[in-house]
Coordinates of C-alpha atoms in Angstrom, one line a residue:
L282 CA 23.1 28.5 105.6
E283 CA 21.6 29.4 109.0
W284 CA 18.1 29.4 107.4
L285 CA 18.8 26.0 105.7
R286 CA 19.9 24.3 108.9
T287 CA 17.7 25.9 111.5
V288 CA 14.5 26.7 109.7
E289 CA 14.3 24.2 106.8
R290 CA 16.2 21.6 108.8
R291 CA 18.3 20.7 105.8
C292 CA 21.3 19.8 107.9
G293 CA 23.2 18.0 105.2
T294 CA 24.6 21.4 104.2
K295 CA 27.5 21.9 106.7
E296 CA 29.1 24.9 108.3
G297 CA 32.9 24.9 108.2
C298 CA 34.6 28.2 107.9
A299 CA 31.6 30.5 107.5
E300 CA 33.6 32.7 105.1
G301 CA 33.4 31.0 101.7
D302 CA 36.7 29.2 102.0
C303 CA 36.1 25.5 102.7
G304 CA 33.1 24.6 100.5
A305 CA 31.3 22.5 103.1
C306 CA 28.2 24.6 102.6
T307 CA 28.1 24.3 98.8
V308 CA 24.6 24.4 97.2
L309 CA 23.5 24.9 93.7
L310 CA 21.6 27.9 92.3
G311 CA 19.8 27.3 89.0
T312 CA 18.7 29.9 86.5
P313 CA 16.9 29.1 83.1
E314 CA 19.3 29.2 80.2
G315 CA 18.2 28.1 76.7
S316 CA 15.7 25.3 77.1
G317 CA 17.2 24.0 80.4
M318 CA 18.8 25.2 83.6
H319 CA 22.3 26.3 84.4
Y320 CA 23.3 25.4 87.9
R321 CA 26.1 27.3 89.7
A322 CA 27.9 26.1 92.8
V323 CA 27.8 28.8 95.5
N324 CA 28.7 29.1 99.2
A325 CA 25.5 29.1 101.3
C326 CA 27.4 30.5 104.4
I327 CA 27.7 34.0 102.8
L328 CA 24.6 33.9 100.7
F329 CA 21.7 36.1 101.8
V330 CA 18.3 34.3 101.7
P331 CA 16.6 36.8 99.4
A332 CA 19.2 36.0 96.7
L333 CA 17.2 32.7 96.2
D334 CA 14.2 34.6 94.8
G335 CA 13.5 33.4 91.3
R336 CA 16.2 30.7 91.5
H337 CA 16.1 26.9 91.8
L338 CA 17.9 25.9 94.9
L339 CA 19.3 22.4 95.2
T340 CA 20.8 21.0 98.4
V341 CA 22.3 17.6 99.0
E342 CA 18.9 16.4 100.2
D343 CA 17.6 17.0 96.6
L344 CA 19.9 14.5 95.0
R345 CA 18.3 11.3 93.9
G346 CA 19.2 8.7 91.3
P347 CA 16.7 7.7 88.5
D348 CA 15.6 4.7 90.6
G349 CA 15.3 6.7 93.8
G350 CA 18.6 5.5 95.1
P351 CA 21.9 7.4 95.4
H352 CA 22.5 10.1 92.8
P353 CA 25.3 9.2 90.3
V354 CA 27.8 11.6 92.0
Q355 CA 27.0 10.1 95.4
Q356 CA 27.6 6.6 94.0
A357 CA 30.8 7.7 92.4
M358 CA 32.1 8.9 95.8
V359 CA 31.2 5.4 97.3
D360 CA 32.8 3.5 94.4
H361 CA 36.0 5.5 94.5
H362 CA 36.3 5.6 98.4
G363 CA 36.1 9.4 98.3
S364 CA 34.8 9.9 101.8
Q365 CA 36.1 9.2 105.3
C366 CA 34.7 11.3 108.1
G367 CA 32.0 12.6 105.7
F368 CA 31.8 16.2 107.0
C369 CA 33.1 17.8 103.8
T370 CA 31.3 15.2 101.6
P371 CA 28.0 17.0 101.0
G372 CA 29.9 20.1 99.7
F373 CA 32.0 18.0 97.4
V374 CA 28.9 16.1 96.2
M375 CA 27.1 19.4 95.3
T376 CA 30.2 20.7 93.4
M377 CA 30.3 17.4 91.6
A378 CA 26.6 17.7 90.8
A379 CA 27.2 20.9 88.9
L380 CA 30.1 19.1 87.1
H381 CA 27.7 16.2 86.4
R382 CA 25.5 18.6 84.4
T383 CA 28.3 20.2 82.5
A384 CA 28.4 19.6 78.7
P385 CA 31.0 16.9 77.9
P386 CA 33.8 16.4 77.5
V387 CA 35.0 17.8 80.9
P388 CA 38.9 17.9 81.0
R389 CA 40.8 17.0 84.1
A390 CA 41.9 20.6 84.5
A391 CA 38.3 21.7 84.7
V392 CA 37.5 19.1 87.3
R393 CA 40.4 20.2 89.5
E394 CA 39.4 23.8 89.2
A395 CA 35.8 23.1 90.1
L396 CA 37.0 21.3 93.3
A397 CA 39.5 23.9 94.3
G398 CA 36.9 25.5 96.6
N399 CA 36.2 22.4 98.6
L400 CA 38.6 21.3 101.4
C401 CA 39.0 17.8 102.7
R402 CA 41.3 17.1 105.7
C403 CA 41.2 13.3 105.9
T404 CA 40.4 11.5 102.6
G405 CA 42.9 13.0 100.2
Y406 CA 42.1 14.3 96.8
R407 CA 43.1 11.4 94.6
P408 CA 39.9 9.3 95.2
I409 CA 37.7 12.5 95.2
L410 CA 39.2 13.6 91.8
A411 CA 38.7 10.1 90.5
A412 CA 35.0 10.2 91.6
A413 CA 34.5 13.6 90.0
E414 CA 36.1 12.6 86.7
A415 CA 33.9 9.4 86.7
C416 CA 30.7 11.4 86.7
A417 CA 31.5 14.8 85.1
G418 CA 29.4 15.6 82.1
K419 CA 27.3 12.5 82.3
A420 CA 23.8 13.7 83.3
G421 CA 21.2 11.5 81.8
E422 CA 18.0 12.3 79.9
A423 CA 15.8 12.0 83.0
E424 CA 17.9 14.6 84.8
R425 CA 17.9 16.9 81.7
A426 CA 14.1 16.6 81.6
Q427 CA 13.8 17.6 85.2
D428 CA 16.0 20.7 84.4
R429 CA 13.8 21.6 81.4
A430 CA 10.7 21.3 83.6
A431 CA 12.2 23.5 86.3
A432 CA 13.1 26.1 83.6
V433 CA 9.5 26.2 82.4
R434 CA 8.2 26.7 86.0
L435 CA 10.7 29.5 86.7
R436 CA 9.9 31.3 83.4
G437 CA 6.2 31.1 84.2
W438 CA 6.8 32.8 87.5
A439 CA 5.4 36.3 87.5
G440 CA 8.3 38.2 89.0
E441 CA 7.9 41.5 90.8
P442 CA 10.5 43.9 92.3
L443 CA 11.6 42.2 95.5
E444 CA 11.1 44.1 98.8
L445 CA 11.3 42.5 102.2
A446 CA 10.9 44.2 105.6
G447 CA 10.8 42.9 109.1
A448 CA 12.6 43.0 112.5
G449 CA 13.8 46.5 111.8
G450 CA 15.4 45.6 108.5
R451 CA 14.7 46.1 104.8
Y452 CA 16.0 44.3 101.7
V453 CA 15.1 45.7 98.2
A454 CA 16.2 44.2 94.9
P455 CA 15.3 46.7 92.1
E456 CA 15.0 45.6 88.6
T457 CA 16.0 48.7 86.6
V458 CA 18.9 51.1 86.8
D459 CA 16.5 54.0 87.2
D460 CA 14.9 52.3 90.2
L461 CA 18.4 51.5 91.6
A462 CA 19.5 55.2 91.2
A463 CA 16.4 56.5 93.0
L464 CA 16.8 54.0 95.9
V465 CA 20.5 54.8 96.4
Q466 CA 19.8 58.5 96.4
A467 CA 16.8 58.1 98.8
R468 CA 18.7 55.8 101.2
P469 CA 22.4 56.9 101.0
G470 CA 23.3 54.9 104.1
A471 CA 22.1 51.6 102.7
T472 CA 24.5 48.7 102.1
V473 CA 24.7 48.2 98.3
L474 CA 25.0 44.4 97.9
A475 CA 26.5 42.7 94.8
G476 CA 27.7 39.1 95.3
G477 CA 28.1 39.3 99.0
T478 CA 31.5 37.5 99.0
D479 CA 32.9 40.3 101.3
V480 CA 29.7 41.7 102.8
G481 CA 28.6 38.2 103.8
L482 CA 31.6 38.1 106.1
W483 CA 30.4 41.3 107.8
V484 CA 27.6 39.2 109.2
T485 CA 29.3 35.8 109.8
K486 CA 32.6 37.1 111.2
Q487 CA 31.9 40.7 112.4
H488 CA 28.3 40.0 113.6
R489 CA 27.1 43.2 112.1
D490 CA 23.5 44.1 111.5
L491 CA 22.7 45.3 108.0
P492 CA 19.3 47.0 108.5
D493 CA 19.1 48.4 105.0
I494 CA 20.2 46.5 101.9
I495 CA 19.9 47.4 98.2
A496 CA 20.8 44.3 96.1
L497 CA 22.1 44.5 92.6
D498 CA 21.6 41.0 91.2
R499 CA 18.2 41.7 89.6
V500 CA 19.0 45.0 88.0
A501 CA 18.6 44.6 84.2
G502 CA 21.8 45.5 82.3
L503 CA 24.0 45.9 85.3
A504 CA 25.7 42.6 84.6
D505 CA 26.3 43.3 80.9
I506 CA 29.8 43.0 79.4
V507 CA 30.4 44.9 76.2
V508 CA 33.6 44.9 74.1
D509 CA 34.0 47.7 71.6
E510 CA 36.9 49.1 69.7
A511 CA 38.4 50.9 72.7
A512 CA 37.6 49.0 75.9
I513 CA 36.0 46.1 77.8
R514 CA 33.0 47.6 79.6
I515 CA 32.0 45.5 82.6
G516 CA 28.8 46.1 84.4
A517 CA 29.2 46.4 88.2
A518 CA 27.1 43.3 88.8
A519 CA 29.0 41.0 86.3
T520 CA 30.5 38.1 88.2
Y521 CA 34.1 37.0 87.9
E522 CA 33.1 33.7 86.3
R523 CA 31.4 35.5 83.5
V524 CA 34.1 38.1 82.9
L525 CA 37.0 35.7 83.2
P526 CA 37.0 34.3 79.6
I527 CA 36.5 37.8 78.1
L528 CA 39.4 39.4 80.0
A529 CA 41.6 36.4 79.4
A530 CA 41.0 36.6 75.7
H531 CA 42.5 40.1 75.6
Y532 CA 44.9 39.8 78.6
P533 CA 46.0 36.2 78.7
D534 CA 47.7 36.6 82.1
L535 CA 44.4 37.4 83.7
G536 CA 43.1 33.9 83.0
P537 CA 45.3 32.1 85.7
F538 CA 45.2 35.2 87.9
I539 CA 41.4 35.4 88.1
R540 CA 41.3 31.7 88.7
R541 CA 43.2 32.5 92.0
I542 CA 40.5 35.0 93.1
G543 CA 38.7 32.5 95.3
A544 CA 37.3 29.4 93.8
V545 CA 34.4 28.7 91.5
Q546 CA 31.9 29.1 94.3
V547 CA 33.3 32.6 95.1
R548 CA 33.6 33.6 91.4
N549 CA 30.1 32.6 90.7
R550 CA 29.0 35.4 93.0
G551 CA 31.8 37.9 93.4
T552 CA 32.0 41.0 91.2
I553 CA 34.7 43.5 90.1
G554 CA 32.2 46.2 91.1
G555 CA 32.1 44.8 94.6
N556 CA 35.8 44.5 94.8
L557 CA 36.1 48.2 94.0
G558 CA 33.3 49.2 96.4
T559 CA 34.9 47.5 99.4
A560 CA 38.2 49.2 98.5
S561 CA 40.3 46.6 100.4
P562 CA 44.0 47.3 100.2
I563 CA 44.5 43.7 99.3
G564 CA 41.6 43.4 96.8
D565 CA 43.1 41.1 94.1
M566 CA 41.7 42.9 91.0
L567 CA 42.5 46.4 92.1
P568 CA 46.2 46.5 91.1
V569 CA 45.1 45.1 87.7
L570 CA 42.7 48.0 87.2
L571 CA 45.4 50.5 88.3
A572 CA 48.0 49.0 85.9
L573 CA 45.6 49.0 83.0
D574 CA 44.4 52.6 83.6
A575 CA 40.8 51.5 84.0
T576 CA 38.0 54.0 84.5
V577 CA 35.1 53.6 87.0
V578 CA 31.8 55.0 85.8
L579 CA 29.8 56.3 88.8
Q580 CA 26.1 57.2 88.7
A581 CA 24.2 59.5 91.0
G582 CA 20.6 60.0 89.9
A583 CA 20.7 60.4 86.2
A584 CA 24.2 61.9 86.2
M585 CA 27.2 59.8 85.2
Q586 CA 30.8 60.5 86.1
A587 CA 33.9 58.7 84.8
V588 CA 36.7 58.5 87.4
P589 CA 40.2 57.1 86.7
V590 CA 40.8 54.2 89.1
A591 CA 44.0 56.0 90.3
A592 CA 41.7 58.7 91.6
F593 CA 39.0 56.4 93.0
F594 CA 40.9 55.3 96.1
R595 CA 41.2 58.2 98.7
A596 CA 42.4 56.5 101.9
Y597 CA 42.0 53.2 103.7
R598 CA 38.5 51.9 102.7
E599 CA 37.6 55.3 101.4
T600 CA 36.7 56.0 97.8
A601 CA 35.4 58.7 95.5
L602 CA 32.0 57.2 95.7
A603 CA 29.8 59.9 97.2
P604 CA 26.6 59.3 99.2
G605 CA 23.7 58.6 96.8
A606 CA 26.0 57.3 94.1
F607 CA 26.8 53.8 92.9
I608 CA 29.3 52.0 90.6
R609 CA 27.6 51.6 87.2
R610 CA 30.5 49.9 85.3
I611 CA 34.2 49.5 84.9
D612 CA 36.0 50.3 81.6
I613 CA 39.3 48.5 80.9
P614 CA 41.2 49.7 77.8
L615 CA 42.1 47.2 75.2
P616 CA 45.9 46.3 74.9
G617 CA 48.0 48.3 72.5
A618 CA 50.8 47.2 70.2
D619 CA 54.1 46.2 71.8
Q620 CA 52.5 46.2 75.2
H621 CA 53.3 43.6 77.9
F622 CA 51.1 42.8 80.9
R623 CA 51.5 40.5 83.9
A624 CA 49.5 40.0 87.1
Y625 CA 50.9 38.3 90.2
K626 CA 49.4 37.1 93.5
I627 CA 51.6 36.0 96.4
S628 CA 49.8 34.0 99.1
K629 CA 50.3 31.1 101.4
R630 CA 48.3 28.7 99.1
I631 CA 47.3 28.8 95.5
E632 CA 43.5 28.6 95.6
Q633 CA 41.2 30.7 97.7
D634 CA 43.7 32.6 99.9
I635 CA 44.1 36.3 100.7
S636 CA 47.2 37.7 99.2
A637 CA 50.2 39.0 101.1
V638 CA 51.2 41.0 98.1
S639 CA 49.6 41.3 94.7
A640 CA 50.9 43.2 91.7
A641 CA 50.0 44.1 88.1
M642 CA 52.5 45.5 85.7
R643 CA 52.1 47.0 82.2
L644 CA 54.9 47.9 79.9
D645 CA 54.9 49.8 76.6
L646 CA 58.2 49.6 74.7
A647 CA 59.5 51.6 71.8
G648 CA 62.8 50.7 70.2
G649 CA 63.9 48.7 73.2
R650 CA 63.2 51.6 75.6
V651 CA 60.5 52.0 78.2
R652 CA 57.9 54.4 76.6
D653 CA 55.6 53.9 79.5
I654 CA 55.2 51.6 82.5
R655 CA 52.7 51.0 85.3
L656 CA 53.7 49.1 88.5
A657 CA 50.7 48.6 90.7
F658 CA 50.7 46.8 94.1
G659 CA 48.2 45.6 96.7
G660 CA 49.2 44.8 100.3
M661 CA 51.9 47.4 100.3
A662 CA 49.9 50.5 101.6
A663 CA 46.6 51.5 103.0
T664 CA 45.2 51.5 99.5
P665 CA 46.1 49.7 96.3
R666 CA 48.7 52.0 94.8
R667 CA 51.2 52.5 91.9
A668 CA 54.9 52.6 92.6
T669 CA 55.4 56.0 90.9
G670 CA 59.0 56.4 91.9
A671 CA 60.0 53.1 90.4
E672 CA 58.0 53.9 87.3
Q673 CA 59.8 57.2 86.9
A674 CA 63.2 55.5 87.3
M675 CA 62.3 53.3 84.2
R676 CA 60.6 55.7 81.8
G677 CA 62.7 56.5 78.8
E678 CA 65.4 54.1 79.9
P679 CA 66.6 50.9 78.1
W680 CA 64.7 47.8 79.1
N681 CA 67.7 46.2 80.7
D682 CA 69.1 45.0 84.1
T683 CA 70.5 48.4 85.0
T684 CA 67.0 50.0 84.7
V685 CA 65.5 47.2 86.8
L686 CA 68.0 47.7 89.6
A687 CA 67.2 51.5 89.6
A688 CA 63.5 50.7 89.9
Q689 CA 64.0 48.2 92.7
A690 CA 66.0 50.8 94.6
A691 CA 63.3 53.5 94.1
L692 CA 60.6 51.1 95.3
D693 CA 61.7 51.4 98.9
A694 CA 60.7 55.1 98.8
D695 CA 57.3 54.3 97.2
F696 CA 56.0 52.2 100.0
T697 CA 56.2 51.7 103.8
P698 CA 54.4 48.4 104.2
L699 CA 53.1 47.0 107.5
S700 CA 53.8 43.7 109.2
D701 CA 50.7 41.6 110.0
M702 CA 49.5 38.0 110.2
R703 CA 50.1 37.5 106.5
A704 CA 53.6 38.8 106.0
S705 CA 56.3 41.1 107.6
A706 CA 57.1 44.5 106.1
A707 CA 60.6 43.2 105.1
Y708 CA 59.0 40.2 103.3
R709 CA 56.6 42.5 101.4
R710 CA 59.5 44.8 100.3
M711 CA 61.5 41.8 99.1
V712 CA 58.6 40.3 97.3
A713 CA 57.7 43.6 95.5
R714 CA 61.3 44.0 94.4
N715 CA 61.5 40.5 93.1
L716 CA 58.2 40.8 91.2
I717 CA 59.7 43.7 89.3
R718 CA 62.6 41.5 88.3
R719 CA 60.3 38.6 87.5
F720 CA 58.3 40.9 85.2
F721 CA 61.6 42.0 83.5
L722 CA 62.8 38.4 83.0
E723 CA 59.4 37.4 81.6
T724 CA 59.3 40.2 79.0
A725 CA 62.9 40.9 78.1
T726 CA 64.8 39.4 75.2
P727 CA 67.8 37.2 76.1
A728 CA 70.1 40.1 75.2
Q729 CA 68.2 42.6 77.4
A730 CA 68.2 40.1 80.3
R731 CA 71.8 39.1 79.7
L732 CA 70.7 35.6 79.2
E733 CA 71.9 33.1 76.6
P734 CA 69.1 31.6 74.3
A735 CA 67.7 28.3 75.6

């Protein structure tokens, strides 16, 4: 964003929050797919300039109509009175430009989801939604032809491994796993960069210098997602937006849950591997991985090591990732028979907010009794952690109200949460206890829950 505004003087792209929340800085990054281009909305404020290499960048200044006048999405904003002060409008317009290119039909729910990462404080969303619905999926042949021409140009570009150096810094984007492994071992102090949705804030908010960066977004195979008979195997560089439909197909509750991990602009860049690497105690996906007994596959040189997620977190922001090693992939077991799973996020607003408490719970029943259970929480301790005492209070017991009460009582010994700007310790305890009850009510039969049939 700084480069766009101060070097390229493309000042239509605005700076609002500088942390990927407000969408004022939304731009489009295009990559060839099929015979055309696929454009993804991303936040320029936390995007490093070298990530543009080999991509087609579109900013609001690039939008033109077929006759040289306003682009159809810009005209839709005018026609539906979607702009007042105009500060947020370029970001909205760029998000809508991606929707404009989406294959029709585009349901209203998809429009709402696409706009969830753009904030407007004065217009109100009704006219903006109307404008977006009016132009979604309606790209014309002239625009499609431009996209095909851009795809041809990018495919003809003779790419080489990207390495930049200057002003005491170095940025390298290897193209093979072997090259990545060699770089990480040779430079164990380097910042390994995936999507940058967290690392970008180290620069914009903490004003940190990152003199040595190894980027993952060009490594062949590192974004692959494979589903076999035992597990969903997710490459460390696979984005949330790519993994969402696959995880939701096997664990339906993860569909709405992952849609609350930022908005589309964040999910188009953010990765599960990066979520693990930063090891935040409130990382949204981390309780899910704990509850599902996922495994993290680490690589150091040519050696591979599979580590259970429960053993991956050592202390606050400390993991089992040794110097010279990197996260290769995450393996999530497929669900078993008579297994129930839920994931919850408690935050001040639905889209794009940091959780006060997050939880993921997995239950295996046998004959109405708890054969096994996993209760994993974020925001309750210095690391994402399972409530082992509450789990023990449930194992082997009937899945009923009495068992839930015992687990709720045991939960107080499992965690000593902190009070901070997001929630008090007392609130976090109450929420965690209530989420266990919610899980019970959502998975119990009426007889188990002492409820009459509806």
